[in-house]
Coordinates of C-alpha atoms and ligand atoms in Angstrom, one line a residue:
M1 CA -42.5 36.8 13.6
N2 CA -40.5 33.7 12.9
A3 CA -36.8 34.1 12.3
P4 CA -36.1 34.1 8.6
V5 CA -34.8 30.8 7.2
D6 CA -31.4 31.3 5.7
P7 CA -32.0 30.2 2.1
T8 CA -28.3 29.3 1.6
H9 CA -28.7 26.6 4.4
T10 CA -31.5 24.8 2.7
A11 CA -31.2 21.5 0.9
A12 CA -32.8 23.2 -2.2
W13 CA -30.0 25.8 -2.3
A14 CA -27.4 23.0 -2.3
K15 CA -29.2 21.4 -5.1
L16 CA -29.5 24.6 -7.1
T17 CA -25.8 25.3 -6.5
E18 CA -24.9 21.9 -8.0
I19 CA -27.3 22.3 -10.9
A20 CA -26.1 25.8 -11.7
S21 CA -22.4 24.6 -11.7
A22 CA -23.2 21.9 -14.3
Y23 CA -25.7 24.0 -16.3
T24 CA -24.9 25.4 -19.7
P25 CA -28.0 27.0 -21.1
D26 CA -28.7 25.8 -24.6
F27 CA -32.2 26.7 -25.9
R28 CA -31.5 25.2 -29.3
R29 CA -30.9 21.8 -27.7
D30 CA -33.8 22.2 -25.2
F31 CA -36.4 23.0 -27.9
A32 CA -35.1 20.3 -30.3
D33 CA -35.1 17.7 -27.5
D34 CA -38.5 18.5 -26.3
P35 CA -41.1 19.6 -28.9
Q36 CA -43.5 20.1 -26.0
R37 CA -41.2 22.6 -24.2
A38 CA -43.3 25.7 -24.8
E39 CA -46.5 24.0 -23.6
R40 CA -44.7 22.4 -20.7
Y41 CA -43.5 25.7 -19.4
S42 CA -46.3 28.0 -20.3
R43 CA -48.8 29.0 -17.6
R44 CA -52.0 30.9 -17.3
A45 CA -53.0 33.3 -14.5
A46 CA -56.4 35.0 -15.0
D47 CA -56.1 36.6 -18.5
L48 CA -52.3 36.4 -18.6
F49 CA -50.5 33.9 -20.7
V50 CA -47.0 33.5 -19.5
D51 CA -44.4 31.6 -21.4
L52 CA -41.4 30.5 -19.3
S53 CA -40.0 28.1 -21.9
K54 CA -37.2 30.6 -22.8
D55 CA -36.1 30.7 -19.1
Y56 CA -33.3 28.7 -17.6
L57 CA -35.7 26.0 -16.6
N58 CA -35.9 22.2 -16.7
E59 CA -37.6 19.7 -14.5
D60 CA -34.8 19.5 -12.0
I61 CA -34.5 23.3 -11.7
L62 CA -38.3 23.6 -11.3
A63 CA -38.4 21.0 -8.6
A64 CA -35.4 22.6 -6.7
L65 CA -36.9 26.1 -7.0
L66 CA -40.2 24.9 -5.6
E67 CA -38.4 23.1 -2.8
L68 CA -36.6 26.4 -2.0
A69 CA -40.0 28.1 -1.7
E70 CA -41.1 25.3 0.6
E71 CA -38.1 25.4 2.8
T72 CA -38.1 29.2 3.1
G73 CA -41.8 29.2 4.0
V74 CA -43.0 31.4 1.1
A75 CA -46.6 30.0 1.2
A76 CA -46.9 30.4 5.0
R77 CA -45.7 34.0 4.8
R78 CA -48.1 34.7 1.9
D79 CA -51.0 33.4 4.1
A80 CA -49.7 35.5 7.0
M81 CA -49.7 38.6 4.7
Y82 CA -53.2 37.9 3.4
A83 CA -54.5 37.4 7.0
G84 CA -53.2 40.7 8.2
E85 CA -50.3 39.6 10.4
H86 CA -47.7 42.3 11.1
I87 CA -45.2 41.0 8.6
N88 CA -43.8 44.5 8.2
V89 CA -41.9 44.1 11.4
T90 CA -39.7 47.2 11.5
E91 CA -42.8 49.3 11.3
D92 CA -45.0 46.8 13.2
R93 CA -47.7 46.9 10.5
A94 CA -49.9 44.5 8.6
V95 CA -49.4 44.4 4.8
L96 CA -52.8 44.3 3.3
H97 CA -52.8 45.7 -0.2
T98 CA -54.7 42.5 -1.1
A99 CA -57.6 43.7 1.2
L100 CA -58.0 46.8 -1.1
R101 CA -59.4 44.6 -3.8
R102 CA -61.5 42.1 -1.8
P103 CA -65.2 42.0 -2.6
A104 CA -67.5 43.9 -0.1
T105 CA -69.0 40.5 0.9
D106 CA -65.7 39.4 2.4
E107 CA -64.8 40.0 6.0
L108 CA -61.4 40.5 7.4
T109 CA -60.8 41.8 10.9
V110 CA -57.3 43.1 11.5
D111 CA -56.2 44.7 14.8
G112 CA -59.9 44.9 15.8
Q113 CA -61.0 46.6 12.6
D114 CA -63.1 45.3 9.7
V115 CA -60.8 46.3 7.0
V116 CA -62.9 45.2 4.1
A117 CA -65.8 47.4 5.3
D118 CA -63.4 50.3 5.7
V119 CA -62.0 49.8 2.2
H120 CA -65.5 49.8 0.6
D121 CA -66.6 52.8 2.6
I122 CA -63.8 54.9 1.2
L123 CA -64.1 53.3 -2.3
Q124 CA -67.8 54.4 -2.4
R125 CA -66.8 57.9 -1.5
V126 CA -64.1 58.0 -4.2
Y127 CA -66.6 56.7 -6.7
D128 CA -69.1 59.3 -5.6
L129 CA -66.5 62.0 -6.2
A130 CA -65.6 60.5 -9.6
R131 CA -69.3 60.5 -10.6
R132 CA -69.8 64.1 -9.5
V133 CA -66.7 65.4 -11.3
R134 CA -67.4 63.4 -14.5
S135 CA -71.0 64.5 -14.7
G136 CA -70.2 68.2 -14.1
E137 CA -72.1 68.3 -10.8
W138 CA -68.9 69.1 -9.0
T139 CA -68.0 72.6 -10.0
G140 CA -65.1 75.0 -9.3
A141 CA -65.5 78.4 -7.5
S142 CA -66.9 80.1 -10.6
G143 CA -69.5 77.3 -11.2
K144 CA -67.6 75.7 -14.1
P145 CA -67.2 71.9 -14.4
I146 CA -63.8 70.3 -13.9
R147 CA -61.7 69.7 -17.0
T148 CA -58.2 69.1 -15.4
V149 CA -57.3 66.9 -12.4
V150 CA -53.9 67.6 -11.0
N151 CA -52.5 64.9 -8.8
I152 CA -49.8 66.2 -6.4
G153 CA -47.8 63.4 -4.9
I154 CA -44.5 61.6 -5.1
G155 CA -43.2 58.0 -5.1
G156 CA -46.2 55.7 -4.6
S157 CA -48.5 58.7 -4.4
D158 CA -47.6 59.6 -8.0
L159 CA -46.1 56.6 -9.9
G160 CA -49.1 54.3 -9.5
P161 CA -51.8 56.7 -10.6
G162 CA -49.5 58.3 -13.2
M163 CA -48.5 55.0 -14.8
A164 CA -52.1 53.7 -14.7
Y165 CA -53.5 56.9 -16.2
E166 CA -51.1 56.6 -19.1
A167 CA -51.8 52.9 -19.5
L168 CA -55.5 53.4 -19.6
K169 CA -55.7 56.5 -21.8
P170 CA -58.2 54.9 -24.1
Y171 CA -60.6 54.7 -21.2
V172 CA -60.3 58.3 -20.1
K173 CA -63.4 60.4 -20.5
D174 CA -63.3 62.9 -23.3
G175 CA -62.8 66.4 -22.1
L176 CA -61.1 65.3 -18.9
E177 CA -57.3 65.1 -18.4
C178 CA -55.0 64.4 -15.5
R179 CA -51.6 65.9 -14.9
F180 CA -49.1 64.7 -12.3
I181 CA -46.9 67.0 -10.3
S182 CA -44.2 65.2 -8.2
N183 CA -40.8 66.7 -8.3
I184 CA -39.9 69.6 -5.9
D185 CA -38.0 71.1 -8.9
P186 CA -40.3 74.1 -9.5
A187 CA -40.0 73.3 -13.2
D188 CA -42.4 70.4 -12.7
A189 CA -45.3 72.4 -11.4
G190 CA -44.4 75.2 -13.7
E191 CA -44.7 73.1 -16.8
K192 CA -47.6 71.0 -15.6
L193 CA -49.7 74.1 -14.9
R194 CA -48.9 75.7 -18.2
G195 CA -52.1 76.2 -20.1
V196 CA -54.3 75.0 -17.3
D197 CA -57.4 77.0 -16.4
P198 CA -57.7 77.4 -12.6
E199 CA -61.5 77.7 -12.8
T200 CA -61.7 74.2 -14.2
T201 CA -59.0 72.5 -12.2
L202 CA -59.3 70.1 -9.3
F203 CA -56.1 69.3 -7.3
I204 CA -55.7 66.0 -5.5
I205 CA -53.0 66.1 -2.8
V206 CA -51.9 62.6 -2.3
S207 CA -49.6 61.7 0.5
K208 CA -49.7 58.8 2.9
T209 CA -47.9 60.7 5.6
F210 CA -48.9 64.2 4.6
T211 CA -45.5 65.3 5.7
T212 CA -43.6 64.8 2.5
L213 CA -41.6 67.9 1.7
E214 CA -42.0 67.7 -2.1
T215 CA -45.8 67.2 -2.0
L216 CA -46.6 69.8 0.6
T217 CA -44.4 72.4 -1.1
N218 CA -46.0 71.7 -4.4
A219 CA -49.5 71.7 -2.8
R220 CA -48.8 75.2 -1.3
A221 CA -47.5 76.4 -4.6
C222 CA -50.6 75.2 -6.4
R223 CA -52.9 76.7 -3.8
S224 CA -51.3 80.1 -4.4
W225 CA -51.4 79.6 -8.1
L226 CA -55.1 78.7 -7.9
L227 CA -56.1 81.6 -5.6
S228 CA -54.2 84.2 -7.6
G229 CA -55.5 82.8 -10.9
L230 CA -59.1 83.0 -9.7
A231 CA -58.6 86.5 -8.3
E232 CA -57.2 87.6 -11.7
R233 CA -60.4 86.4 -13.3
G234 CA -62.5 88.2 -10.7
V235 CA -63.7 85.0 -9.1
E236 CA -64.5 85.0 -5.4
T237 CA -61.6 83.2 -3.6
K238 CA -63.3 82.7 -0.2
G239 CA -64.1 79.0 0.1
A240 CA -62.4 78.3 -3.2
V241 CA -59.9 75.9 -1.8
S242 CA -62.7 73.5 -0.8
K243 CA -64.0 73.5 -4.4
H244 CA -60.6 72.9 -6.0
F245 CA -58.7 70.8 -3.5
V246 CA -59.2 67.3 -2.2
A247 CA -56.7 65.1 -0.3
V248 CA -55.8 61.5 0.1
S249 CA -53.9 60.4 3.1
T250 CA -53.6 58.2 6.2
N251 CA -53.0 61.4 8.2
L252 CA -56.3 63.2 8.3
E253 CA -55.2 65.5 11.1
K254 CA -52.4 67.0 8.9
V255 CA -54.9 67.2 6.0
A256 CA -57.2 69.4 8.2
E257 CA -54.2 71.5 9.3
F258 CA -53.4 72.2 5.6
G259 CA -56.9 73.6 5.3
I260 CA -58.7 70.9 3.4
D261 CA -62.3 70.3 4.3
P262 CA -62.6 66.9 6.0
A263 CA -65.5 66.2 3.6
N264 CA -62.9 66.4 0.9
A265 CA -60.4 64.0 2.5
Y266 CA -60.2 60.4 1.5
G267 CA -58.4 58.1 3.9
F268 CA -56.4 55.0 3.6
W269 CA -54.5 53.0 6.2
N270 CA -50.9 52.4 7.4
W271 CA -51.2 48.8 6.3
V272 CA -51.0 50.0 2.7
G273 CA -47.5 50.7 1.5
G274 CA -47.1 53.7 -0.7
R275 CA -45.8 51.6 -3.6
Y276 CA -48.7 49.2 -3.1
S277 CA -51.4 51.9 -3.0
V278 CA -52.6 52.7 -6.5
D279 CA -55.7 50.6 -5.9
S280 CA -56.6 52.6 -2.7
A281 CA -57.9 56.2 -2.7
V282 CA -54.4 57.0 -4.0
G283 CA -55.9 56.1 -7.4
T284 CA -58.6 58.8 -7.1
S285 CA -57.3 60.7 -10.1
L286 CA -57.5 57.5 -12.1
A287 CA -61.0 56.7 -10.9
I288 CA -62.1 60.2 -12.0
A289 CA -60.5 59.8 -15.4
I290 CA -61.7 56.3 -16.3
G291 CA -64.8 56.2 -14.1
P292 CA -66.0 53.9 -11.3
E293 CA -67.0 51.0 -13.5
N294 CA -63.5 50.8 -15.1
F295 CA -61.9 51.3 -11.7
A296 CA -63.9 48.4 -10.3
D297 CA -62.6 46.3 -13.3
F298 CA -59.1 47.4 -12.5
L299 CA -59.5 46.2 -8.9
G300 CA -61.1 42.9 -10.2
G301 CA -57.9 42.3 -12.1
F302 CA -55.8 42.6 -9.0
R303 CA -58.2 40.3 -7.2
A304 CA -58.0 37.6 -9.9
I305 CA -54.2 37.5 -9.5
D306 CA -54.4 37.6 -5.7
E307 CA -56.7 34.5 -5.9
H308 CA -54.4 32.8 -8.3
F309 CA -51.4 33.5 -6.1
A310 CA -53.3 32.1 -3.0
Q311 CA -54.8 29.1 -4.7
A312 CA -52.9 27.9 -7.8
P313 CA -50.7 24.9 -7.1
A314 CA -47.1 25.8 -6.8
A315 CA -46.0 24.4 -10.1
Q316 CA -48.7 26.5 -11.9
N317 CA -48.4 29.6 -9.7
V318 CA -47.1 32.3 -12.0
P319 CA -46.0 34.9 -9.4
L320 CA -44.3 32.2 -7.4
L321 CA -42.5 30.8 -10.4
M322 CA -41.4 34.2 -11.7
G323 CA -40.2 35.3 -8.3
L324 CA -38.2 32.1 -7.9
L325 CA -36.7 32.5 -11.4
N326 CA -35.6 36.0 -10.4
V327 CA -33.9 34.5 -7.3
W328 CA -32.3 31.8 -9.6
Y329 CA -30.9 34.4 -12.0
A330 CA -29.8 36.9 -9.3
N331 CA -28.2 34.5 -6.9
F332 CA -26.9 31.7 -9.2
F333 CA -26.1 33.5 -12.4
G334 CA -25.1 36.9 -11.0
A335 CA -27.8 38.8 -12.8
A336 CA -27.6 42.3 -11.2
T337 CA -30.4 43.8 -13.3
H338 CA -33.7 42.7 -14.8
A339 CA -35.3 44.4 -17.8
V340 CA -39.1 44.8 -18.2
L341 CA -39.9 45.5 -21.9
P342 CA -43.6 46.3 -22.6
Y343 CA -44.6 46.2 -26.2
S344 CA -47.3 48.8 -25.6
Q345 CA -46.8 52.5 -25.8
Y346 CA -49.5 52.8 -23.1
L347 CA -47.2 51.1 -20.6
H348 CA -44.4 53.6 -21.1
R349 CA -44.4 54.4 -17.3
F350 CA -44.6 50.8 -16.2
P351 CA -40.8 50.2 -15.8
A352 CA -40.6 53.4 -13.7
Y353 CA -43.5 52.2 -11.6
L354 CA -41.8 48.8 -11.1
Q355 CA -38.6 50.4 -10.1
Q356 CA -40.2 51.7 -6.9
L357 CA -42.2 48.6 -6.4
T358 CA -39.3 46.2 -6.6
M359 CA -36.3 48.2 -5.5
E360 CA -37.8 50.1 -2.6
S361 CA -39.2 46.7 -1.5
N362 CA -36.2 44.5 -1.9
G363 CA -33.2 46.8 -1.9
K364 CA -32.3 45.7 1.6
R365 CA -29.1 44.4 3.3
V366 CA -30.6 43.1 6.5
R367 CA -33.3 40.5 7.1
W368 CA -36.5 41.0 9.1
D369 CA -34.8 40.0 12.3
G370 CA -32.1 42.6 11.8
S371 CA -29.4 40.1 10.8
D372 CA -27.4 40.5 7.6
V373 CA -28.8 39.0 4.4
T374 CA -27.0 35.9 3.3
T375 CA -27.5 36.4 -0.4
G376 CA -27.5 39.2 -2.9
T377 CA -30.9 40.9 -3.0
G378 CA -32.8 43.5 -5.0
E379 CA -31.9 43.5 -8.7
V380 CA -32.0 46.8 -10.6
F381 CA -35.3 46.8 -12.5
W382 CA -35.3 48.9 -15.7
G383 CA -36.8 49.0 -19.1
E384 CA -38.4 50.9 -21.9
V385 CA -41.2 50.2 -24.3
G386 CA -40.5 48.2 -27.4
T387 CA -39.5 49.0 -30.1
N388 CA -37.8 52.1 -28.7
G389 CA -35.6 50.0 -26.4
Q390 CA -34.5 47.9 -29.4
H391 CA -32.9 51.0 -31.0
A392 CA -31.3 52.0 -27.8
F393 CA -30.0 49.3 -25.4
Y394 CA -30.9 45.9 -26.7
Q395 CA -27.4 45.7 -28.1
L396 CA -26.2 45.1 -24.5
I397 CA -28.8 42.4 -23.8
H398 CA -28.0 40.6 -27.1
Q399 CA -24.2 40.9 -27.1
G400 CA -23.0 42.4 -23.8
T401 CA -21.1 40.4 -21.2
Q402 CA -23.7 40.5 -18.4
L403 CA -26.7 38.4 -18.1
I404 CA -29.9 40.4 -18.2
P405 CA -33.1 38.4 -17.7
A406 CA -36.0 40.2 -19.4
D407 CA -39.8 40.2 -19.2
F408 CA -41.5 40.9 -22.5
I409 CA -45.1 42.0 -22.3
A410 CA -47.5 42.3 -25.3
F411 CA -51.2 42.3 -26.1
A412 CA -53.1 40.6 -28.9
T413 CA -55.5 43.4 -29.7
P414 CA -54.4 47.0 -30.1
H415 CA -56.4 50.0 -29.1
H416 CA -55.4 51.7 -32.3
P417 CA -55.6 49.2 -35.2
L418 CA -53.8 50.8 -38.1
V419 CA -53.5 49.4 -41.5
D420 CA -51.5 51.4 -43.9
E421 CA -52.2 52.0 -47.6
D422 CA -50.4 48.8 -48.8
G423 CA -52.5 46.7 -46.3
T424 CA -49.8 46.3 -43.7
D425 CA -51.2 45.9 -40.2
Q426 CA -49.0 48.1 -38.0
H427 CA -49.8 46.1 -34.8
E428 CA -48.5 43.0 -36.6
L429 CA -45.3 44.7 -37.5
F430 CA -45.0 45.7 -33.8
L431 CA -45.7 42.2 -32.5
G432 CA -43.3 40.8 -35.1
N433 CA -40.6 42.7 -33.2
F434 CA -41.8 41.2 -29.9
F435 CA -41.7 37.7 -31.2
A436 CA -38.4 38.2 -33.0
Q437 CA -36.6 39.7 -30.1
T438 CA -37.4 36.8 -27.6
K439 CA -36.5 34.4 -30.4
A440 CA -33.2 36.1 -31.2
L441 CA -32.3 36.3 -27.6
A442 CA -33.0 32.6 -27.0
F443 CA -31.5 31.1 -30.1
G444 CA -28.9 33.6 -31.3
K445 CA -26.9 33.2 -34.4
T446 CA -23.8 31.1 -34.7
A447 CA -20.5 31.9 -36.5
E448 CA -21.4 29.2 -39.1
E449 CA -24.7 31.0 -39.8
V450 CA -23.0 34.3 -40.0
R451 CA -20.3 32.9 -42.4
A452 CA -23.0 31.3 -44.5
E453 CA -24.3 34.7 -45.3
G454 CA -20.9 35.6 -46.9
T455 CA -19.8 37.8 -44.0
P456 CA -16.0 38.7 -44.2
E457 CA -14.1 36.6 -41.7
T458 CA -12.8 39.6 -39.8
I459 CA -16.2 40.7 -38.7
V460 CA -17.8 37.3 -38.1
T461 CA -17.4 37.3 -34.3
A462 CA -18.8 40.8 -34.1
R463 CA -21.9 39.5 -35.8
V464 CA -22.4 36.4 -33.8
F465 CA -25.3 36.4 -31.3
P466 CA -24.6 34.1 -28.5
G467 CA -28.3 33.5 -27.7
N468 CA -29.3 31.7 -24.5
K469 CA -30.5 35.0 -22.9
P470 CA -33.4 34.2 -20.7
T471 CA -36.7 35.9 -21.3
T472 CA -40.3 35.5 -20.0
S473 CA -43.1 36.4 -22.4
I474 CA -46.3 37.7 -20.9
M475 CA -49.3 38.1 -23.3
A476 CA -52.9 39.2 -22.7
P477 CA -55.8 39.7 -25.0
E478 CA -55.9 43.5 -24.6
L479 CA -54.7 46.2 -22.2
T480 CA -57.9 46.7 -20.3
P481 CA -58.3 48.0 -16.7
S482 CA -58.6 44.5 -15.5
V483 CA -55.5 43.3 -17.3
L484 CA -53.5 46.3 -16.0
G485 CA -54.6 45.3 -12.5
Q486 CA -53.5 41.8 -13.2
L487 CA -50.0 42.9 -14.3
I488 CA -49.5 45.1 -11.3
A489 CA -50.6 42.4 -8.9
L490 CA -48.4 39.9 -10.7
Y491 CA -45.3 42.1 -10.0
E492 CA -46.4 42.8 -6.4
H493 CA -46.4 39.1 -5.7
I494 CA -43.2 38.4 -7.6
T495 CA -41.6 41.1 -5.4
F496 CA -43.1 39.4 -2.3
V497 CA -41.7 36.0 -3.3
Q498 CA -38.2 37.3 -3.7
G499 CA -38.3 39.1 -0.4
A500 CA -39.7 36.0 1.4
V501 CA -36.9 33.8 0.0
W502 CA -34.3 36.3 1.0
G503 CA -35.8 36.8 4.5
I504 CA -36.3 40.5 4.1
D505 CA -39.0 42.9 5.2
S506 CA -40.1 44.1 1.7
Y507 CA -42.5 46.6 3.2
D508 CA -40.3 49.1 5.0
Q509 CA -38.1 51.7 3.3
W510 CA -35.7 53.1 5.8
G511 CA -33.1 53.6 3.1
V512 CA -34.9 56.8 1.9
E513 CA -34.7 58.5 5.3
L514 CA -31.1 59.7 5.7
G515 CA -31.0 61.8 2.5
K516 CA -34.4 63.4 3.4
Q517 CA -33.2 64.3 6.8
M518 CA -29.9 65.7 5.5
A519 CA -31.7 67.8 2.9
K520 CA -33.7 69.5 5.8
D521 CA -30.6 70.0 7.9
L522 CA -28.6 71.6 5.0
G523 CA -31.2 74.4 4.7
P524 CA -29.2 77.0 6.8
A525 CA -25.9 76.2 5.0
I526 CA -27.5 76.6 1.6
S527 CA -29.1 79.9 2.5
G528 CA -25.8 81.4 3.7
D529 CA -25.4 80.7 7.4
T530 CA -21.6 80.7 7.6
D531 CA -21.3 78.6 10.7
A532 CA -23.6 75.9 9.1
L533 CA -21.5 76.0 6.0
A534 CA -18.2 75.7 7.9
A535 CA -19.6 72.6 9.7
Q536 CA -19.9 70.8 6.3
D537 CA -17.4 68.3 4.8
S538 CA -15.3 70.0 2.1
S539 CA -17.1 68.4 -0.8
T540 CA -20.6 69.5 0.4
A541 CA -19.3 72.9 1.3
G542 CA -17.7 73.2 -2.1
L543 CA -20.9 72.3 -3.9
I544 CA -23.0 74.7 -1.9
G545 CA -20.3 77.3 -2.5
Y546 CA -20.6 76.8 -6.2
Y547 CA -24.3 77.1 -6.1
R548 CA -24.2 80.3 -4.1
A549 CA -21.6 81.8 -6.4
N550 CA -23.4 80.9 -9.6
R551 CA -27.1 81.3 -9.0
K552 CA -28.5 84.2 -11.0
Ligands
F6P1 O1 -39.5 58.5 0.5 C1 -40.1 57.3 0.0 C2 -41.5 57.4 0.3 O2 -41.8 57.3 1.6 C3 -42.2 56.3 -0.5 O3 -42.2 55.1 0.1 C4 -43.6 56.9 -0.7 O4 -44.3 56.3 -1.7 C5 -43.2 58.4 -1.0 O5 -42.1 58.6 -0.2 C6 -44.3 59.4 -0.8 O6 -44.7 59.3 0.6 P1 -46.1 60.0 1.0 O7 -47.2 59.3 0.3 O8 -46.2 59.8 2.5 O9 -46.0 61.4 0.6

């Protein structure tokens, strides 16, 4: 792997530094000076319409950002990723989530293996399972069809399928529901299993490694719950696990050790990162819920953006431009956070999903050659659906002192068209908020405008909106499986671009290991081993002591 280019030593960085020091954002001026601005800076990628005109962008900035991509070798790294080179250097792995959505007619041999053939082999098995569950052919131990699918997993083995299931609720088969157990807090399983009938429940244990404490603990708890529930109903429990448990993992040996029938195990590969895995067998719960045809459309959406990212010219390339803009805001304007604000209730888990995708990928302090990063990396991604966010934290985005670039996402056609008795179209009211917020953030409200409304002088400043807050608006015709796939792939590639510019390995996650290890090591101290307790620092010992003294 080539040594990373230090972005701060490029000619483009010097240009951007100079531009930034002279740049005072003024969207009122920009839009007045250039009536074509919206058109000039709007782009299309598959079904996505992306308006970058309310970003800190002009022709000089655009040229310098594209030059930065050139000089840091973003396109070459993208090609290396698509080709299956081991760009995840610290784990010595290819990074091939794009192979998960290639058509069966493609060929890609990586490390001596035809990965596209492998992908389609598993996909067909997942589709077969989905068809059998959906048709009622797959039955539980008492012969009843499955009504509830419980996905047990955490991180990428939970957030992707959980988010996508919520996003695609209108496509879920009537009479089927999915639940998602992730937290090791027993309250999670306790609440999710409430009201569920063991006779009609299928558990899917999803774990790339099949060693994750939370998932295996929850899987064991669910197995006991299932067996005792069946026994209480007088159902024969011998062989019941194979009718109520399937597993998804790269570690099929561990799956077998857990007692899952290999016929019920769905593999994937170490070249799929957990946070990039919703379109592998990790999405089995989703495939069951929405059906193989919709799942295939979902994959098609990813593929459309993969192709766009690979083929669109740089100045039209949406993931490239959005990734570069994020670098621009983070490194030249000190933006520490980035808001993602979907105007769709169905996307209520999308910000949480993006948190793992972006922050586990780019929250790094060393580059892929082990040297220190030379720039800030990894903004905090956060967000909430509109309009709920408006009534909670938009105050800070409009009038706070920090710069928070924000992505607004909306759809032209709703799944629930509602017109109230006086003829008001509720979706239009909703979208009115989406249009208004990006407008208000860009153009603000001056003191003169506030005064002109007769506002008492003492509160004029409090009512001024400075404006010039950068936003990107993403619109699509409707939130379909394909469009959801497009949105996910868009953010996957944005994340890639940022990591490539910063010179980091976006595909490892060593930062999660220390706490996991310590949690294991603390077991004896927590359960009362006095020597182990005495070996702790005073804070940890105090906290454990509090727990031991107060647990009922
Ligand atoms: O601890 C972080 C992590 O490794 C994530 O990267 C991953 O998505 C999650 O844990 C779950 O891991 P697994 O799928 O192996 O259970």
